[in-house]
Amino acid sequence: MTATTPPGSSGGRWTDRLLAEGDDPDPRFSMANERTFLAWIRTALALIAGGIGLALARDLIDSPLRQVLAVGFAAGGALVAVLAFRRWLRTERALRRSETLPPPALAPVISYGLAGAAIVLLVALLVTR
């Protein structure tokens, strides 16, 4: 997501502010940052699709728990999408400033969140079957 600032740009947009900081990093690093962002977006879409699938699977789990899990998966997907952009922006800013890259704040959220959801789903399947 590197680009040159267009001449006469007001600098009010977030892209203008980002590009005004530091120097252009090696394009390979920016591309790797973008690929990581897209991987998190795919994860967010998978979580949202899982929530929709759970909402439609009426024969799988009883209604109250199914709805809670469906909302949890969809909300988790929305959270991952928001945090993915935040992480991309923080990493790109660090690359432009030649600073240490930010720690992956998304990793524990997705790891513990999926583990918790999997345990709840497994217990629900065992209890209802």
Backbone as a chain_set.jsonl record, in Angstrom:
{"seq": "MTATTPPGSSGGRWTDRLLAEGDDPDPRFSMANERTFLAWIRTALALIAGGIGLALARDLIDSPLRQVLAVGFAAGGALVAVLAFRRWLRTERALRRSETLPPPALAPVISYGLAGAAIVLLVALLVTR", "coords": {"N": [[0.814, -1.174, 0.0], [1.974, 1.176, -0.685], [2.423, 4.382, -1.931], [2.926, 7.292, -3.836], [2.628, 10.604, -2.615], [0.133, 12.559, -3.943], [0.685, 15.531, -5.872], [-0.161, 18.635, -4.433], [-1.815, 17.611, -2.529], [-3.899, 17.734, 0.325], [-3.248, 16.555, 2.733], [-4.944, 15.693, 4.657], [-6.169, 13.234, 4.665], [-6.04, 9.838, 5.925], [-4.234, 8.248, 4.569], [-2.515, 10.107, 3.426], [-1.387, 11.203, 5.722], [-0.073, 8.943, 6.716], [1.797, 8.394, 4.666], [3.346, 10.642, 4.881], [4.984, 10.209, 6.966], [8.232, 9.224, 7.969], [10.369, 7.214, 5.838], [9.958, 5.613, 2.603], [9.503, 2.18, 2.943], [11.251, -0.917, 2.134], [9.715, -2.33, -0.645], [9.043, -5.041, -0.533], [8.619, -5.572, 2.158], [6.391, -4.011, 2.75], [4.55, -5.259, 1.061], [4.487, -7.809, 2.22], [3.37, -7.124, 4.666], [0.867, -6.336, 3.777], [-0.073, -8.775, 2.741], [-0.299, -10.22, 5.104], [-2.292, -8.745, 6.351], [-4.428, -9.292, 4.584], [-4.674, -12.021, 5.051], [-5.636, -12.03, 7.667], [-8.075, -10.805, 7.165], [-9.308, -12.768, 5.622], [-9.564, -14.681, 7.62], [-11.365, -13.336, 9.272], [-13.606, -13.262, 7.581], [-14.11, -16.005, 7.418], [-14.851, -16.551, 10.052], [-17.196, -15.03, 10.245], [-18.728, -16.313, 8.287], [-18.88, -18.819, 9.512], [-20.46, -18.138, 11.703], [-22.852, -17.465, 10.419], [-23.424, -19.951, 9.289], [-23.826, -21.479, 11.617], [-26.085, -20.176, 12.605], [-27.967, -20.975, 10.77], [-28.059, -23.712, 11.05], [-30.229, -25.49, 12.224], [-30.815, -28.08, 13.072], [-28.574, -28.944, 14.329], [-27.731, -27.813, 16.864], [-29.453, -26.824, 19.843], [-31.718, -24.001, 20.046], [-31.22, -21.555, 21.861], [-28.441, -21.702, 22.583], [-27.281, -22.06, 20.066], [-27.839, -19.639, 18.803], [-26.391, -17.876, 20.426], [-23.767, -18.776, 19.983], [-23.608, -18.3, 17.222], [-23.842, -15.503, 17.085], [-21.567, -14.895, 18.552], [-19.479, -15.89, 16.896], [-19.858, -14.291, 14.587], [-19.524, -11.722, 15.669], [-16.922, -12.004, 16.568], [-15.627, -12.228, 14.11], [-16.049, -9.657, 13.104], [-14.585, -8.194, 14.973], [-11.983, -9.176, 14.512], [-11.602, -8.239, 11.904], [-11.548, -5.456, 12.297], [-9.346, -5.208, 14.044], [-7.396, -6.205, 12.367], [-6.956, -4.224, 10.425], [-6.018, -2.211, 12.082], [-3.665, -3.394, 12.987], [-2.276, -3.643, 10.552], [-1.898, -0.928, 9.92], [-0.36, -0.005, 12.112], [1.934, -1.582, 11.8], [2.807, -0.812, 9.238], [3.371, 1.862, 9.741], [5.463, 1.569, 11.592], [7.344, 0.334, 9.931], [7.857, 2.406, 8.125], [9.056, 4.243, 9.808], [11.308, 2.927, 10.589], [11.224, 1.442, 12.972], [10.836, -0.854, 15.778], [8.767, -3.621, 15.108], [5.255, -3.811, 15.908], [3.918, -5.92, 18.534], [2.083, -8.991, 17.883], [-1.042, -8.433, 18.488], [-3.401, -9.579, 17.782], [-3.073, -12.32, 17.755], [-3.343, -13.728, 20.375], [-6.051, -13.145, 20.805], [-7.443, -14.391, 18.68], [-6.541, -17.028, 18.989], [-7.218, -17.88, 21.677], [-9.905, -17.239, 21.589], [-10.952, -18.878, 19.507], [-10.32, -21.38, 20.585], [-11.891, -21.396, 22.921], [-14.467, -21.157, 21.784], [-14.55, -23.52, 20.292], [-14.494, -25.453, 22.308], [-16.925, -24.916, 23.645], [-18.703, -25.42, 21.541], [-18.171, -28.142, 21.033], [-18.923, -29.334, 23.49], [-21.618, -28.637, 23.475], [-22.498, -30.087, 21.245], [-22.029, -32.719, 22.136], [-23.731, -32.883, 24.33], [-26.285, -32.444, 23.285], [-26.624, -34.55, 21.516]], "CA": [[0.0, 0.0, 0.0], [2.792, 2.362, -0.779], [2.126, 5.235, -3.071], [3.47, 8.629, -3.659], [1.627, 11.6, -2.307], [-0.14, 13.36, -5.125], [0.988, 16.939, -5.679], [-1.297, 19.452, -4.057], [-2.67, 16.919, -1.572], [-4.086, 18.527, 1.535], [-2.658, 15.867, 3.875], [-5.962, 15.44, 5.653], [-6.586, 11.84, 4.664], [-5.138, 9.001, 6.712], [-3.144, 7.775, 3.718], [-1.545, 11.198, 3.301], [-0.651, 11.308, 6.995], [0.831, 7.79, 6.812], [2.892, 8.546, 3.709], [4.184, 11.772, 5.283], [5.888, 9.769, 8.032], [9.418, 8.43, 7.648], [10.763, 6.947, 4.45], [9.339, 4.435, 2.004], [10.246, 0.949, 3.257], [11.435, -1.862, 1.037], [8.368, -2.762, -1.064], [8.774, -6.43, -0.123], [8.087, -5.564, 3.521], [5.011, -3.494, 2.669], [3.72, -6.305, 0.452], [4.302, -8.852, 3.235], [2.406, -6.567, 5.615], [-0.448, -6.381, 3.133], [-0.5, -10.18, 2.683], [-0.726, -10.583, 6.459], [-3.6, -8.104, 6.532], [-5.423, -10.041, 3.82], [-4.881, -13.302, 5.739], [-6.536, -11.758, 8.798], [-9.407, -10.536, 6.613], [-9.87, -14.089, 5.291], [-9.967, -15.285, 8.889], [-12.591, -12.647, 9.703], [-14.702, -13.74, 6.731], [-14.41, -17.388, 7.812], [-15.596, -16.491, 11.318], [-18.548, -14.534, 9.943], [-19.421, -17.406, 7.591], [-19.187, -19.828, 10.529], [-21.611, -17.64, 12.466], [-24.053, -17.614, 9.575], [-23.699, -21.39, 9.204], [-24.417, -21.91, 12.887], [-27.434, -19.615, 12.714], [-28.869, -21.706, 9.874], [-28.023, -25.143, 11.361], [-31.233, -25.683, 13.283], [-30.813, -29.462, 13.558], [-27.29, -29.254, 14.954], [-27.704, -27.393, 18.271], [-30.694, -26.161, 20.258], [-31.798, -22.602, 19.672], [-30.534, -20.457, 22.567], [-26.985, -21.823, 22.474], [-26.919, -21.855, 18.657], [-27.866, -18.192, 18.52], [-25.273, -17.246, 21.138], [-22.546, -19.105, 19.25], [-23.633, -17.614, 15.924], [-23.52, -14.09, 17.325], [-20.166, -14.848, 18.971], [-18.613, -16.05, 15.723], [-19.97, -13.11, 13.72], [-18.895, -10.594, 16.365], [-15.482, -12.27, 16.516], [-15.167, -11.869, 12.771], [-16.008, -8.195, 13.002], [-13.456, -7.736, 15.799], [-10.739, -9.513, 13.805], [-11.471, -7.331, 10.757], [-11.137, -4.128, 12.795], [-7.983, -5.302, 14.562], [-6.481, -6.464, 11.249], [-6.565, -2.944, 9.844], [-5.2, -1.506, 13.082], [-2.329, -4.004, 12.965], [-1.612, -3.269, 9.302], [-1.501, 0.478, 10.015], [0.742, 0.118, 13.075], [3.12, -2.2, 11.205], [3.277, 0.033, 8.143], [3.974, 3.054, 10.353], [6.753, 1.163, 12.156], [8.263, 0.109, 8.812], [8.244, 3.707, 7.565], [9.908, 4.928, 10.788], [12.405, 2.006, 10.935], [11.087, 1.106, 14.383], [10.506, -2.246, 16.067], [7.391, -3.929, 14.718], [4.383, -4.03, 17.071], [3.624, -7.338, 18.786], [0.813, -9.415, 17.262], [-2.129, -8.403, 19.478], [-4.495, -10.417, 17.292], [-2.796, -13.748, 17.942], [-4.035, -14.32, 21.523], [-7.507, -12.991, 20.648], [-7.969, -15.434, 17.8], [-6.212, -18.352, 19.525], [-8.055, -18.207, 22.836], [-11.299, -17.152, 21.176], [-11.317, -20.098, 18.776], [-10.267, -22.526, 21.502], [-13.088, -21.327, 23.758], [-15.645, -21.449, 20.955], [-14.517, -24.936, 19.934], [-14.88, -26.231, 23.496], [-18.368, -24.732, 23.843], [-19.386, -26.124, 20.456], [-18.017, -29.582, 21.256], [-19.775, -29.706, 24.626], [-23.01, -28.529, 23.033], [-22.784, -31.217, 20.367], [-22.073, -33.947, 22.923], [-24.883, -32.856, 25.231], [-27.545, -32.496, 22.535], [-26.697, -35.768, 20.694]], "C": [[0.868, 1.252, 0.0], [2.418, 3.111, -2.043], [2.773, 6.584, -2.812], [2.338, 9.593, -3.376], [1.386, 12.454, -3.535], [0.179, 14.828, -4.854], [-0.282, 17.718, -5.347], [-2.232, 18.776, -3.081], [-2.722, 17.707, -0.282], [-3.468, 17.872, 2.754], [-3.669, 15.556, 4.953], [-6.408, 14.0, 5.731], [-5.576, 10.998, 5.439], [-3.99, 8.48, 5.868], [-2.076, 8.856, 3.54], [-0.716, 11.332, 4.57], [0.339, 10.156, 7.138], [2.035, 7.978, 5.901], [3.81, 9.704, 4.057], [5.198, 11.374, 6.347], [7.06, 8.994, 7.454], [9.704, 8.32, 6.161], [10.014, 5.724, 3.927], [10.153, 3.195, 2.375], [10.466, 0.133, 1.995], [10.051, -2.376, 0.632], [8.035, -4.192, -0.656], [8.161, -6.467, 1.281], [6.653, -5.036, 3.54], [4.069, -4.535, 2.075], [3.466, -7.443, 1.444], [3.301, -8.391, 4.289], [0.997, -6.636, 5.042], [-0.966, -7.817, 3.029], [-0.981, -10.651, 4.049], [-2.091, -9.986, 6.754], [-4.695, -8.901, 5.817], [-5.687, -11.412, 4.442], [-5.804, -13.118, 6.939], [-7.948, -11.474, 8.304], [-10.073, -11.85, 6.187], [-10.337, -14.8, 6.554], [-11.26, -14.654, 9.39], [-13.791, -13.123, 8.886], [-15.092, -15.176, 7.093], [-15.204, -17.412, 9.116], [-17.034, -16.023, 11.077], [-19.353, -15.619, 9.228], [-19.777, -18.531, 8.559], [-20.381, -19.413, 11.376], [-22.906, -17.778, 11.691], [-24.435, -19.094, 9.457], [-24.333, -21.919, 10.478], [-25.85, -21.399, 13.029], [-28.431, -20.405, 11.877], [-28.962, -23.197, 10.192], [-28.975, -25.447, 12.515], [-31.214, -27.088, 13.858], [-29.564, -29.796, 14.362], [-27.3, -28.993, 16.463], [-29.018, -26.692, 18.583], [-30.568, -24.649, 20.126], [-31.032, -21.599, 20.543], [-29.018, -20.512, 22.418], [-26.516, -21.584, 21.038], [-26.862, -20.371, 18.321], [-26.708, -17.469, 19.197], [-23.963, -17.518, 20.399], [-22.484, -18.378, 17.907], [-23.268, -16.134, 16.085], [-22.055, -13.95, 17.739], [-19.205, -14.969, 17.797], [-18.663, -14.809, 14.834], [-19.315, -11.891, 14.372], [-17.375, -10.767, 16.397], [-14.893, -11.922, 15.16], [-15.074, -10.368, 12.58], [-14.828, -7.635, 13.794], [-12.127, -7.997, 15.102], [-10.532, -8.576, 12.618], [-10.992, -5.947, 11.208], [-9.688, -4.175, 13.275], [-6.966, -5.562, 13.453], [-6.027, -5.156, 10.616], [-5.663, -2.165, 10.805], [-3.772, -2.054, 13.067], [-1.584, -3.624, 11.684], [-1.075, -1.835, 9.407], [-0.314, 0.658, 10.959], [2.031, -0.457, 12.496], [3.675, -1.333, 10.088], [3.952, 1.288, 8.682], [5.349, 2.722, 10.927], [7.779, 0.921, 11.054], [8.761, 1.434, 8.255], [9.199, 4.45, 8.498], [11.157, 4.123, 11.151], [12.409, 1.694, 12.427], [10.827, -0.391, 14.53], [9.039, -2.485, 15.725], [6.533, -4.188, 15.952], [4.129, -5.515, 17.279], [2.27, -7.714, 18.196], [-0.305, -9.512, 18.3], [-3.282, -9.297, 19.06], [-4.295, -11.898, 17.627], [-3.484, -14.325, 19.185], [-5.55, -14.22, 21.411], [-8.069, -14.132, 19.814], [-7.695, -16.826, 18.368], [-7.134, -18.733, 20.677], [-9.538, -18.147, 22.467], [-11.765, -18.405, 20.444], [-11.294, -21.322, 19.677], [-11.507, -22.543, 22.39], [-14.344, -21.675, 22.978], [-15.694, -22.922, 20.576], [-14.935, -25.807, 21.118], [-16.382, -26.119, 23.731], [-19.148, -25.497, 22.781], [-19.321, -27.635, 20.639], [-18.911, -30.06, 22.397], [-21.247, -29.664, 24.211], [-23.394, -29.693, 22.125], [-22.908, -32.523, 21.153], [-23.306, -34.008, 23.808], [-26.183, -33.043, 24.454], [-27.682, -33.769, 21.709], [-26.827, -37.008, 21.548]], "O": [[0.523, 2.26, 0.616], [2.135, 2.516, -3.083], [3.11, 6.933, -1.68], [1.218, 9.408, -3.852], [2.324, 13.011, -4.105], [-0.028, 15.317, -3.744], [-1.343, 17.473, -5.922], [-3.322, 19.282, -2.815], [-1.722, 18.277, 0.155], [-3.184, 18.563, 3.733], [-3.288, 15.187, 6.064], [-6.964, 13.576, 6.743], [-4.417, 11.382, 5.593], [-2.887, 8.284, 6.379], [-0.882, 8.559, 3.506], [0.495, 11.546, 4.515], [1.455, 10.349, 7.62], [3.171, 7.748, 6.317], [4.944, 9.752, 3.579], [6.154, 12.105, 6.606], [6.882, 8.189, 6.54], [9.347, 9.18, 5.356], [9.505, 4.911, 4.698], [11.362, 3.16, 2.146], [9.937, 0.451, 0.93], [9.288, -2.814, 1.493], [6.866, -4.52, -0.454], [7.29, -7.291, 1.561], [5.804, -5.557, 4.263], [2.932, -4.682, 2.523], [2.36, -7.981, 1.503], [2.478, -9.18, 4.753], [0.046, -6.958, 5.754], [-2.159, -8.058, 3.208], [-1.956, -11.395, 4.144], [-2.95, -10.646, 7.339], [-5.759, -9.152, 6.383], [-6.809, -11.914, 4.368], [-6.661, -13.963, 7.197], [-8.918, -11.86, 8.955], [-11.277, -12.02, 6.375], [-11.384, -15.446, 6.556], [-12.148, -15.353, 9.877], [-14.866, -13.36, 9.436], [-16.274, -15.521, 7.077], [-16.129, -18.21, 9.263], [-17.974, -16.573, 11.652], [-20.529, -15.82, 9.532], [-20.846, -19.131, 8.447], [-21.217, -20.245, 11.726], [-23.935, -18.163, 12.246], [-25.613, -19.447, 9.516], [-25.269, -22.717, 10.427], [-26.723, -22.115, 13.519], [-29.607, -20.497, 12.231], [-29.84, -23.883, 9.67], [-28.543, -25.637, 13.652], [-31.565, -27.276, 15.023], [-29.513, -30.839, 15.013], [-26.918, -29.862, 17.247], [-29.62, -26.054, 17.72], [-29.468, -24.096, 20.099], [-30.238, -20.836, 19.993], [-28.38, -19.492, 22.158], [-25.469, -20.974, 20.82], [-25.947, -19.911, 17.639], [-26.114, -16.559, 18.619], [-23.149, -16.614, 20.21], [-21.424, -17.897, 17.506], [-22.48, -15.592, 15.31], [-21.379, -13.006, 17.332], [-18.225, -14.229, 17.717], [-17.624, -14.33, 14.378], [-18.63, -11.119, 13.702], [-16.631, -9.794, 16.27], [-13.789, -11.383, 15.074], [-14.131, -9.868, 11.966], [-14.152, -6.711, 13.341], [-11.245, -7.139, 15.101], [-9.404, -8.16, 12.351], [-10.13, -5.345, 10.568], [-8.895, -3.29, 12.953], [-5.802, -5.183, 13.581], [-4.848, -4.993, 10.303], [-4.681, -1.545, 10.396], [-2.801, -1.299, 13.125], [-0.392, -3.318, 11.728], [0.064, -1.564, 9.027], [0.628, 1.387, 10.647], [3.103, 0.118, 12.681], [4.887, -1.139, 10.0], [4.973, 1.73, 8.154], [6.293, 3.497, 10.771], [8.951, 1.261, 11.213], [9.944, 1.577, 7.948], [10.055, 5.204, 8.035], [11.98, 4.589, 11.938], [13.461, 1.681, 13.066], [10.624, -1.101, 13.545], [8.179, -1.654, 16.018], [7.026, -4.728, 16.941], [4.122, -6.287, 16.32], [1.405, -6.855, 18.028], [-0.489, -10.56, 18.919], [-4.064, -9.73, 19.907], [-5.269, -12.638, 17.764], [-4.166, -15.342, 19.062], [-6.263, -15.112, 21.87], [-9.055, -14.763, 20.196], [-8.537, -17.715, 18.241], [-7.759, -19.792, 20.65], [-10.336, -18.928, 22.985], [-12.842, -18.931, 20.725], [-12.146, -22.202, 19.554], [-12.11, -23.598, 22.589], [-15.195, -22.416, 23.47], [-16.774, -23.513, 20.543], [-15.653, -26.791, 20.942], [-17.043, -27.125, 23.99], [-20.145, -26.15, 23.091], [-20.314, -28.329, 20.423], [-19.581, -31.084, 22.272], [-22.023, -30.554, 24.559], [-24.5, -30.224, 22.23], [-23.787, -33.338, 20.873], [-23.868, -35.084, 24.011], [-27.089, -33.731, 24.924], [-28.781, -34.052, 21.232], [-26.901, -38.117, 21.018]]}, "num_chains": 1, "name": "protein.A"}
